[in-house]
XYZ file of N, CA and C in Angstrom:
729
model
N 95.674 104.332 137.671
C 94.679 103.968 136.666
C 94.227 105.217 135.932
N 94.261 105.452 134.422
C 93.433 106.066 133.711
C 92.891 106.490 134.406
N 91.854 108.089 133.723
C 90.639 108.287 133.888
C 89.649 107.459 132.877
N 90.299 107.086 131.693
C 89.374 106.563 130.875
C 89.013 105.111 131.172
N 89.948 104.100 131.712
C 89.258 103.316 132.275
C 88.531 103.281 133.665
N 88.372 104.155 134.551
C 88.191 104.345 135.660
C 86.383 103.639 135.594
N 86.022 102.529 136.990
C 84.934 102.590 136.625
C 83.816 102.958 137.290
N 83.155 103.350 136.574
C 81.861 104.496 137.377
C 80.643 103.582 137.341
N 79.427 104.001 138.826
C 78.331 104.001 138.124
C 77.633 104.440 137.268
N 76.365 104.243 136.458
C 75.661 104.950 135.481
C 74.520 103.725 135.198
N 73.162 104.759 135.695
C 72.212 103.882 135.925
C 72.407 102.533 136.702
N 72.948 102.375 137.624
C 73.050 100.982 138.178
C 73.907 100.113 137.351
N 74.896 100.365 136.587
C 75.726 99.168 136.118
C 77.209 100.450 136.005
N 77.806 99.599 136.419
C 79.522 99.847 136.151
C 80.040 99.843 134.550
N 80.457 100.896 134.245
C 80.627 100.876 132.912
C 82.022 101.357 132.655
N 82.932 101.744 131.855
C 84.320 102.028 132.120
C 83.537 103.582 131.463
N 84.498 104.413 132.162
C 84.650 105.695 131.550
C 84.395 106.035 130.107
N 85.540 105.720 129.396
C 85.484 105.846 127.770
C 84.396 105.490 127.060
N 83.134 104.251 127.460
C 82.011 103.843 127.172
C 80.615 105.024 127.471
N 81.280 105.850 128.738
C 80.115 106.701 128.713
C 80.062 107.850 128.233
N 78.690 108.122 127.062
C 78.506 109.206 125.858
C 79.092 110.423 127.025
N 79.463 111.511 126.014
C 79.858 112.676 126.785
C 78.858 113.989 126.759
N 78.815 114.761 127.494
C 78.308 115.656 127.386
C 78.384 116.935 128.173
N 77.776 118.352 127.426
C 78.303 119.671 127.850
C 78.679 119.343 129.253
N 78.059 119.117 130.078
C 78.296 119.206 131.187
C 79.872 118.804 131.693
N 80.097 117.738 131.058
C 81.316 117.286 131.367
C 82.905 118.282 131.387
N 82.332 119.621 130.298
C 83.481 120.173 130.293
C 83.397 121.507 130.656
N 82.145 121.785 131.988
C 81.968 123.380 132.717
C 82.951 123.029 133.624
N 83.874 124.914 133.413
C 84.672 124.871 134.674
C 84.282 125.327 135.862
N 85.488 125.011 136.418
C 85.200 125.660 138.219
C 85.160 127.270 138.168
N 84.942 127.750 137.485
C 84.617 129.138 137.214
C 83.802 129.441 136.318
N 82.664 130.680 136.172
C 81.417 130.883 135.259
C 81.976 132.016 134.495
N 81.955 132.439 133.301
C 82.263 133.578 132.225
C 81.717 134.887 133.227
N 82.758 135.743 132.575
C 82.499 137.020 133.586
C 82.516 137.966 132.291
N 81.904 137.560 131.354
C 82.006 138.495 129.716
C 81.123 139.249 129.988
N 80.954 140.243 128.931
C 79.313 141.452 129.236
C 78.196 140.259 128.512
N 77.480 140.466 128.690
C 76.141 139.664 128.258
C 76.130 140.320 126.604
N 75.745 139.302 125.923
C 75.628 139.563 124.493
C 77.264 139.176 123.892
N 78.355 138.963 124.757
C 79.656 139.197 123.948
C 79.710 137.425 123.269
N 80.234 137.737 122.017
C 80.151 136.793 120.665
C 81.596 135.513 121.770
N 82.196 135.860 122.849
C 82.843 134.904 123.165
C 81.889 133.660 123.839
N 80.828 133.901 124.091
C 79.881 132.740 124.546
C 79.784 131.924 123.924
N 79.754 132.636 122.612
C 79.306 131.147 121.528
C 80.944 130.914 121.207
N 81.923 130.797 121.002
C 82.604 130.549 120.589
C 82.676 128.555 122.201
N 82.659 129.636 123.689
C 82.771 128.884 124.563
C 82.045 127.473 124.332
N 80.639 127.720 123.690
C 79.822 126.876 123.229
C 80.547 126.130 122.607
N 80.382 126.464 121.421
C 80.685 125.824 120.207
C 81.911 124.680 120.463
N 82.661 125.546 121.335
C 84.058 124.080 121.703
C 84.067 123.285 122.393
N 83.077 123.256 123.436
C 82.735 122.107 124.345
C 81.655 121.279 123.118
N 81.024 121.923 122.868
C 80.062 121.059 121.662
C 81.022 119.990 120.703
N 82.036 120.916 120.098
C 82.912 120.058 119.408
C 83.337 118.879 120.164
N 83.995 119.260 121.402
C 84.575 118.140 122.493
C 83.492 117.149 122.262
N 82.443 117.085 122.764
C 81.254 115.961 123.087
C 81.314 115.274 121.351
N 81.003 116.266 120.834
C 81.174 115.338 119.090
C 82.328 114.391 118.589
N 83.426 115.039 119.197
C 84.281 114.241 118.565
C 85.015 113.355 120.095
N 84.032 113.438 121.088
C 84.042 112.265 122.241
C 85.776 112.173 122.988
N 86.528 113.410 123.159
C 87.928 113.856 123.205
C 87.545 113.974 124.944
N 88.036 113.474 125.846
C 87.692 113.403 127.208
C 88.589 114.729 128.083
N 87.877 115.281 128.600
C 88.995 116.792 129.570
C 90.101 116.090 129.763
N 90.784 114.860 130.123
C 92.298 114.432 130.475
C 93.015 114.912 128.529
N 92.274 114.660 127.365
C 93.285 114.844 126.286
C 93.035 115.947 125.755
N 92.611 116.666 126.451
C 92.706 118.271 125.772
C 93.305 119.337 126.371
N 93.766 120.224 125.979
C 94.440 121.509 126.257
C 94.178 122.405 125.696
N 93.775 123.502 127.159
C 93.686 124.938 126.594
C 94.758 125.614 126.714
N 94.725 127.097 125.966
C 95.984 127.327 125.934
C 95.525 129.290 125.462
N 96.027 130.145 126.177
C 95.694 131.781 125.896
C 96.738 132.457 126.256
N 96.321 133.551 125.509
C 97.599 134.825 126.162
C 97.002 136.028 127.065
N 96.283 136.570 126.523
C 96.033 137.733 127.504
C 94.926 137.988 126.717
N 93.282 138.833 127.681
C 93.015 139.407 126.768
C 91.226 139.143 127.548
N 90.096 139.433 127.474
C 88.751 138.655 127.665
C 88.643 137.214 127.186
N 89.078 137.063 125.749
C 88.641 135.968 125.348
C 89.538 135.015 125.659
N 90.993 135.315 126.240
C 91.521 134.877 126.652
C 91.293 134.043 127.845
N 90.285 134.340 128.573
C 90.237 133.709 130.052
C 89.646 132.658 129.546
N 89.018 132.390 128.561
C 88.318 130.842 128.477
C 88.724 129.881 128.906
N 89.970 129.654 128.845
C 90.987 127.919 129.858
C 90.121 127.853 131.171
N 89.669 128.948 131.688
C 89.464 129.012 133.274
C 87.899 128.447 132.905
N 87.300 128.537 131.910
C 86.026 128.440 131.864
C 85.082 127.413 131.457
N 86.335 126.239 131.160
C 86.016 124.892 130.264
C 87.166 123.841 131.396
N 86.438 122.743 131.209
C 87.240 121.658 132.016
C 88.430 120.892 131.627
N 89.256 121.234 131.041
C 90.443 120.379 130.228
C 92.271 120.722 131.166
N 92.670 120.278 130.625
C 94.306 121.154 131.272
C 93.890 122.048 130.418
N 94.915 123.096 130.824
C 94.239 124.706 130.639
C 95.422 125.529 131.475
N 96.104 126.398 130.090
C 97.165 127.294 130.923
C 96.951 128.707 130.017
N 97.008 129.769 131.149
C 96.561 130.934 130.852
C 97.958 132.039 131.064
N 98.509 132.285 129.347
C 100.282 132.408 129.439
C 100.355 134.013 129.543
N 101.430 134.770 128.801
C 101.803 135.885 128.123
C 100.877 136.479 127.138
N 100.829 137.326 127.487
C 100.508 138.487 126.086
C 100.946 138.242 124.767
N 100.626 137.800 123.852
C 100.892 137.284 122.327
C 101.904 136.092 122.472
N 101.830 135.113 123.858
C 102.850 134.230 123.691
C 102.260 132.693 123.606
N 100.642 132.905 123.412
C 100.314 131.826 123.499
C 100.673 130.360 122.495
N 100.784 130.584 121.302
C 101.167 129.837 120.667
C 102.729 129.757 120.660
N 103.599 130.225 121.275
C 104.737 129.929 122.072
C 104.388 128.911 122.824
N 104.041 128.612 123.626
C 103.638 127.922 125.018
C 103.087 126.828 124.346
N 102.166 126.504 123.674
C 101.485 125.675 123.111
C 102.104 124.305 121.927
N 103.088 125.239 121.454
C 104.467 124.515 120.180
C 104.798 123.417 121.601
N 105.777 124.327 122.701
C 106.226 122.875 123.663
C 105.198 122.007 124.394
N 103.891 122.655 124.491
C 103.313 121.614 125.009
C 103.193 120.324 124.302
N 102.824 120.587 122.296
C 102.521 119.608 121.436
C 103.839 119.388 121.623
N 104.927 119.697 121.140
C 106.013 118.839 121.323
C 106.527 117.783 122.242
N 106.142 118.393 123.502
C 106.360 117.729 124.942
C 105.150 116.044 124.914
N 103.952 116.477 124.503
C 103.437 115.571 124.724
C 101.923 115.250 123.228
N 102.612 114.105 122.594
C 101.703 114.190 120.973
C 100.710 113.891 121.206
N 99.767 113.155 122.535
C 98.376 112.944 123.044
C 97.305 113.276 122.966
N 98.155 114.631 123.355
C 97.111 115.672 123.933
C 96.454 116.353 122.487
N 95.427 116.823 122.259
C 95.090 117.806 121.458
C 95.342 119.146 122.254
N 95.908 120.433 121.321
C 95.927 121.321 122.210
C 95.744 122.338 121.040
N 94.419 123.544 121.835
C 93.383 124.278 121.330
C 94.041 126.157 122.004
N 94.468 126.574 121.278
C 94.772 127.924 121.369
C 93.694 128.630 121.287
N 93.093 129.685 122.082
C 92.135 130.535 122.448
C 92.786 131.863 122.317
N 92.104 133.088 121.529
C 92.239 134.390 122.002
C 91.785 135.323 120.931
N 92.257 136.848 121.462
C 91.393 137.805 120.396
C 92.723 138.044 119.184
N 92.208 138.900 118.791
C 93.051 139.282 117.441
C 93.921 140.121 117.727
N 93.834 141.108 118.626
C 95.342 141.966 119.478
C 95.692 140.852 120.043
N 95.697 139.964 120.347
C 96.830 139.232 120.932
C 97.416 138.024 120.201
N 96.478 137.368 119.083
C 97.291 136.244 118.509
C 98.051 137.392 116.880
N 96.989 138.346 116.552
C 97.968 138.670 115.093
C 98.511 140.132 115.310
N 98.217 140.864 116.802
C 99.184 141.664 116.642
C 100.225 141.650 117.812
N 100.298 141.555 118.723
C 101.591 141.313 119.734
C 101.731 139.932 119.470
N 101.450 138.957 119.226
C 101.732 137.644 118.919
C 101.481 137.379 117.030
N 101.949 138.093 116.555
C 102.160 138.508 115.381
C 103.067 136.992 114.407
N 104.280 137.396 115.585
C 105.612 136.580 115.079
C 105.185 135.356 115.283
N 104.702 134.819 116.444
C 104.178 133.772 116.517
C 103.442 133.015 115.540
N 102.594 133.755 115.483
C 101.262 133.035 114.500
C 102.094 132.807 112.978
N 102.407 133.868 112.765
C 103.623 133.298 111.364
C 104.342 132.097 111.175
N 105.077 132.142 112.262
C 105.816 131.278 112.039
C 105.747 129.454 112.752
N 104.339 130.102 113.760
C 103.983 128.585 113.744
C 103.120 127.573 112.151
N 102.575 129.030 111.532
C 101.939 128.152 110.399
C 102.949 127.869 109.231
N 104.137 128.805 109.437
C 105.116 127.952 108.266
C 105.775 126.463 109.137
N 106.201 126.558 110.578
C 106.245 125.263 110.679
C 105.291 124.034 110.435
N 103.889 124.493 110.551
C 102.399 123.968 110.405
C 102.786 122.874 111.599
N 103.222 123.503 112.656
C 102.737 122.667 114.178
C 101.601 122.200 114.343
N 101.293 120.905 114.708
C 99.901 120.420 114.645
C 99.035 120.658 116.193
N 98.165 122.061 115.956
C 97.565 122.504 116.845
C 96.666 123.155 116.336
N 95.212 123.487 117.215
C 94.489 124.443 116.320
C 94.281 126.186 117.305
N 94.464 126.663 116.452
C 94.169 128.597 117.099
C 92.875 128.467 116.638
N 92.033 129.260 117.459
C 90.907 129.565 117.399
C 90.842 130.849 117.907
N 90.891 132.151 116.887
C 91.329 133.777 117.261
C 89.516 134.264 116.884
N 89.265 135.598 118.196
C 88.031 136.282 117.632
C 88.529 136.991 116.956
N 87.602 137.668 116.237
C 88.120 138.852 115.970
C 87.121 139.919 116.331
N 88.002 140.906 117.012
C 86.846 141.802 117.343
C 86.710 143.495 117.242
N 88.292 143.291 116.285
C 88.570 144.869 115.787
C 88.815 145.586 117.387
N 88.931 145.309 118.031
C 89.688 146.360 118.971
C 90.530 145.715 120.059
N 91.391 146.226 120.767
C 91.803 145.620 122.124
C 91.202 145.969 123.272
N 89.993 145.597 123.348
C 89.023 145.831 124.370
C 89.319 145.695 125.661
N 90.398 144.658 125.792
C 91.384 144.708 127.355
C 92.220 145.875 127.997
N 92.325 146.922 127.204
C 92.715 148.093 127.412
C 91.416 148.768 127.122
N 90.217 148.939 127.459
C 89.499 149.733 126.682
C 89.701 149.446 124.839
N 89.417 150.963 124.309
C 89.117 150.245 123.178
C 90.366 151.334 121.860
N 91.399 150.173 122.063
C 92.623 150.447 121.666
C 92.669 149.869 120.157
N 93.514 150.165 119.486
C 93.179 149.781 117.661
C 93.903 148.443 117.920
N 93.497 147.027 117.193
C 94.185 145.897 117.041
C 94.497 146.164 115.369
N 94.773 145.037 115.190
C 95.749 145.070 113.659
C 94.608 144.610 112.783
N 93.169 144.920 112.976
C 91.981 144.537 112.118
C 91.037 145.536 111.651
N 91.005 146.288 112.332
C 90.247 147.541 111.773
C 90.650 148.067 110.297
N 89.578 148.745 110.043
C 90.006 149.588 108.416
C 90.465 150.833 108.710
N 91.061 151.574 108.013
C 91.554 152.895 108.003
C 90.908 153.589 108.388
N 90.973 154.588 109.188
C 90.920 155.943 109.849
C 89.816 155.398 111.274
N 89.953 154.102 111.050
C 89.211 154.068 112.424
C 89.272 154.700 114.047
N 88.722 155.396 114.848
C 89.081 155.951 115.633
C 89.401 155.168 116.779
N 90.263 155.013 118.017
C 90.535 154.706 119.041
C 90.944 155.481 119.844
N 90.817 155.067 121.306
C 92.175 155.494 122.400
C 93.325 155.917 122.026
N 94.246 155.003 120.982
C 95.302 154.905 120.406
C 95.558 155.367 119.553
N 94.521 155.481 118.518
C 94.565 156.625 117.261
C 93.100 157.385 117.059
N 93.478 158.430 117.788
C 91.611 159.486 117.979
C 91.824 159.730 116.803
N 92.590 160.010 116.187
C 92.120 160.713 114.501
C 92.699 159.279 113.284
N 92.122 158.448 113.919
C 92.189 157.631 112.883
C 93.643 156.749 112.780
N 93.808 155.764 112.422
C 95.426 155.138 112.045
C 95.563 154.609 110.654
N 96.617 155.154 110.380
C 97.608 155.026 108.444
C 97.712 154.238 108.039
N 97.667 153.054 109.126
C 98.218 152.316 108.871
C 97.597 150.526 108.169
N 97.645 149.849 107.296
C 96.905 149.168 106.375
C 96.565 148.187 107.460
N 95.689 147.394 107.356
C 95.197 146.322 108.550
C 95.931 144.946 107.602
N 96.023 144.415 108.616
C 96.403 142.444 107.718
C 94.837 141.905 107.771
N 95.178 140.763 107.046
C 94.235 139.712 106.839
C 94.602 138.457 107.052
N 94.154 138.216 108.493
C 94.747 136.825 108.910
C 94.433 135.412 107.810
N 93.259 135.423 107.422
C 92.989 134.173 106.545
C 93.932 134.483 105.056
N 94.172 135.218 104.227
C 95.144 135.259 103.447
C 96.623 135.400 103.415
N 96.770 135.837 104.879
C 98.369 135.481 105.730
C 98.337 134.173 105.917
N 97.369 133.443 106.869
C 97.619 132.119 107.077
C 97.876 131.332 105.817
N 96.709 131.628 104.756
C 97.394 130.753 103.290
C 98.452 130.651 102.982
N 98.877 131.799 102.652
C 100.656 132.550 102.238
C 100.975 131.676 103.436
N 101.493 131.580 104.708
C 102.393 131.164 105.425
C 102.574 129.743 105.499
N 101.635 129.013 104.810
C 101.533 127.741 105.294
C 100.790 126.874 106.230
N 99.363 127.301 106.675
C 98.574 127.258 107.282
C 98.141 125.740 106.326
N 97.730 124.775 106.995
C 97.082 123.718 106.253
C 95.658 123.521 106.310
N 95.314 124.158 107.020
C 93.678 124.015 107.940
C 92.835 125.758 107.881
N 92.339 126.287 107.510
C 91.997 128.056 106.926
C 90.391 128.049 106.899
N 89.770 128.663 107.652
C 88.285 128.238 108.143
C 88.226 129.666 108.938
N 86.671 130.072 108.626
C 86.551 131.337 109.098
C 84.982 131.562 109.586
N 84.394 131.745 110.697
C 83.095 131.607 110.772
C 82.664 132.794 111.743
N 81.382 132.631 112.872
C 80.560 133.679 113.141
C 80.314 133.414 114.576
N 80.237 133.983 115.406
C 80.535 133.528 116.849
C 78.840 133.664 117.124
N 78.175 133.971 116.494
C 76.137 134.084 116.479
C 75.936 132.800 115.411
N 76.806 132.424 115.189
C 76.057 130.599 113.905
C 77.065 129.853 114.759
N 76.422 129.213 115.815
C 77.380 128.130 116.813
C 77.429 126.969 116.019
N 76.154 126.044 115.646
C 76.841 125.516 114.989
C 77.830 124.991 113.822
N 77.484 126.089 113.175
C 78.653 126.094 112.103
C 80.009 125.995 112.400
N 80.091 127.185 113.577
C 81.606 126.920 114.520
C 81.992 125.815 114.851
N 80.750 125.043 115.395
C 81.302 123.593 115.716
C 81.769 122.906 114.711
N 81.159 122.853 113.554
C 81.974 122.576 112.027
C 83.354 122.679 111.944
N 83.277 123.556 112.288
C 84.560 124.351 111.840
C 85.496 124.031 113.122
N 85.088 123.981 114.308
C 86.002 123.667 115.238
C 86.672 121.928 115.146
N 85.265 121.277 114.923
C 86.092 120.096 114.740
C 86.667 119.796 113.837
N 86.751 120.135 112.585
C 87.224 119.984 111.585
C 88.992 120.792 111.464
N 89.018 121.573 112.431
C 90.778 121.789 112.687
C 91.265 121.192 114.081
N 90.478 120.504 115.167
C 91.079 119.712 116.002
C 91.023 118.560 115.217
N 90.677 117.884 113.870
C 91.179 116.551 113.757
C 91.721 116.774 112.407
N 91.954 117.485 111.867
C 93.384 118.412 111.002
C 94.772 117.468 111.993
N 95.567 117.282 111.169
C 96.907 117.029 111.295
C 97.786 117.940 110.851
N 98.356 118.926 111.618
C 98.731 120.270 111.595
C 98.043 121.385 111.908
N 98.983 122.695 111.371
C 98.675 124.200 111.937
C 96.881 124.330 111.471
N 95.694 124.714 112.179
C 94.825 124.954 111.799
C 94.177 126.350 112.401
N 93.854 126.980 111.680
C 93.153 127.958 112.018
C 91.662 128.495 111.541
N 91.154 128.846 112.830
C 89.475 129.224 112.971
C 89.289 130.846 113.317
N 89.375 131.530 112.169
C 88.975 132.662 112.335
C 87.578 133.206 112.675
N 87.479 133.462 113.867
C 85.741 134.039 114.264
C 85.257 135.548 114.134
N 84.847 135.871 113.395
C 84.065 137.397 114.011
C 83.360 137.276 115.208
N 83.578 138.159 115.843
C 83.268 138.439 117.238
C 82.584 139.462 118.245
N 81.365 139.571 117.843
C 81.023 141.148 118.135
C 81.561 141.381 119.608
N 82.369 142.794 119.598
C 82.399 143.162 121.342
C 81.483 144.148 121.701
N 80.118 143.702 121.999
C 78.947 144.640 122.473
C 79.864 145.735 123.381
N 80.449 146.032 124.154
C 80.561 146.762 124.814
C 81.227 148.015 124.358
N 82.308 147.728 123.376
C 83.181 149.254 122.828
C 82.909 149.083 121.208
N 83.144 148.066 120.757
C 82.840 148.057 119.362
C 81.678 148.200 118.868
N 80.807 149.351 118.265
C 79.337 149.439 117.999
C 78.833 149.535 116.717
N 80.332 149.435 115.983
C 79.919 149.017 114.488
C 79.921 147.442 113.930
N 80.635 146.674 114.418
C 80.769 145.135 113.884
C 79.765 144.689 114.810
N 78.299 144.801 115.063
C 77.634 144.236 116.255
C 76.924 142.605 115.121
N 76.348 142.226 115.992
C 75.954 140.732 115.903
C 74.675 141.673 114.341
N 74.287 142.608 114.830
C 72.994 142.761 113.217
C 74.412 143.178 112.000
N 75.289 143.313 112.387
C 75.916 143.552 111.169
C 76.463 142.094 110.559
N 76.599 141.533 111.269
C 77.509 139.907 111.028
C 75.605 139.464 110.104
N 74.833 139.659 110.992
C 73.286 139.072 110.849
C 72.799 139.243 109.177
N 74.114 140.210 108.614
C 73.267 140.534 107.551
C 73.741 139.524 106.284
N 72.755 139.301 105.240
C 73.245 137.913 103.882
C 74.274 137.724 103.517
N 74.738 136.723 103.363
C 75.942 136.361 103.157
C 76.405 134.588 102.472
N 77.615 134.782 102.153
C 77.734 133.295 101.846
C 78.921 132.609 101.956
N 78.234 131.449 102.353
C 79.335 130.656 103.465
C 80.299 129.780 102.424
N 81.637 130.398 102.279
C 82.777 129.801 101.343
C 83.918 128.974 102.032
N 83.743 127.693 101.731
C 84.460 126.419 102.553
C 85.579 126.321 102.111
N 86.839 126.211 102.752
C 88.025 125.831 102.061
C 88.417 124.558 102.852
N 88.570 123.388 102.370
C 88.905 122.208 102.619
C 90.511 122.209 103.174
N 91.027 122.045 104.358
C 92.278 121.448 104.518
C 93.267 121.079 104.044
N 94.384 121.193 103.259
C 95.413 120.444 102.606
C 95.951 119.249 103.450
């Protein structure tokens, strides 16, 4: 039997599963976030269980899905199937899962060194296929899983581990790559405005195709220029609708 018909109590009457409203609770995992306090992956954690309960998607039809990385561990941290892969191979892993099984929704998690720069090829070329899945990448300007190593987002001459005197080299721009490649779904928000994220999250899990949710992400701990007062400062929120 289903989980969704399975039938439970609630308040003294038997009700089938699928009838009962959902909520956060339903999708804490068997493990608690082990992030530094203040890190912008909380709200992101938020924001996607929030989406779940909104758009009433039960832990049996969802899938997480990461490569390596902090923000990566989230699968472990939310209640859904949940597989925690390779280093930039997550959206590898994720193509056969949607293929394997069209049910499921399945939600790609991770930072920006791992989906646009070792998983580079990936992210390309899943949005020219426009596989119907959604990435949800921080961004947090460094590879903080090594300490604090240059990812493919920083601006020029930024200093790292990896380049103390700065690197030559031009940064990409995932939201104007994803356009160019064929991305159908292009949404970009703030890991400190949760609900907006949730906007934005549900609005590429019920996308039909490649969708992507670009987050800024402060990493309180090594990154001390992109912090949450810099995101904090005026701004304006420019929507691009789905194709």
């Amino acid at each position: 039997m289903s989980l969704s018909t399975v039938e439970i109590e609630s308040k003294g009457a038997s009700q089938p599963r699928a009838q009962i409203p959902l909520t956060i609770k339903d999708f804490k995992g068997k493990a608690d976030p082990d992030w530094c306090p203040g890190c912008g992956d909380f709200g992101v954690l938020t924001a996607l269980k929030q989406a779940l309960v909104e758009l009433n998607l039960h832990p049996h039809k969802v899938m997480t899905i990461s490569g390596i990385g902090c923000s990566s561990n989230l699968p472990g941290y939310v209640s859904t199937y949940g597989m925690h892969t390779l280093h930039g191979r997550a959206l590898a892993v994720a193509t056969g899962a949607q293929l394997a099984n069209h049910e499921l929704k399945i939600i790609v998690t991770g930072g920006d060194g791992d989906g646009y720069g070792i998983g580079g090829n990936h992210f390309v070329h899943s949005m020219r296929r426009n596989i119907d899945l959604t990435l949800h990448c921080d961004e947090q300007s460094d590879l903080w899983t090594y300490k604090p190593d240059r990812s493919p987002q920083p601006a020029l001459r930024d200093e790292t581990k990896s380049t103390p005197i700065g690197s030559v080299e031009n940064p990409i721009f995932p939201v104007s790559l994803a356009i160019a490649a064929g991305a159908t779904y292009v949404a970009r928000g703030y890991t400190g405005q949760v609900k907006h994220l949730v906007d934005l999250i549900k609005g590429g899990i019920q996308h039909k195709g490649f969708a992507l949710i670009d987050a800024f992400s402060p990493c309180v701990t090594f990154n001390l220029d992109n912090t949450h007062e810099f995101f904090q400062t005026p701004d304006k929120k420019v929507r691009r609708h789905g194709a």
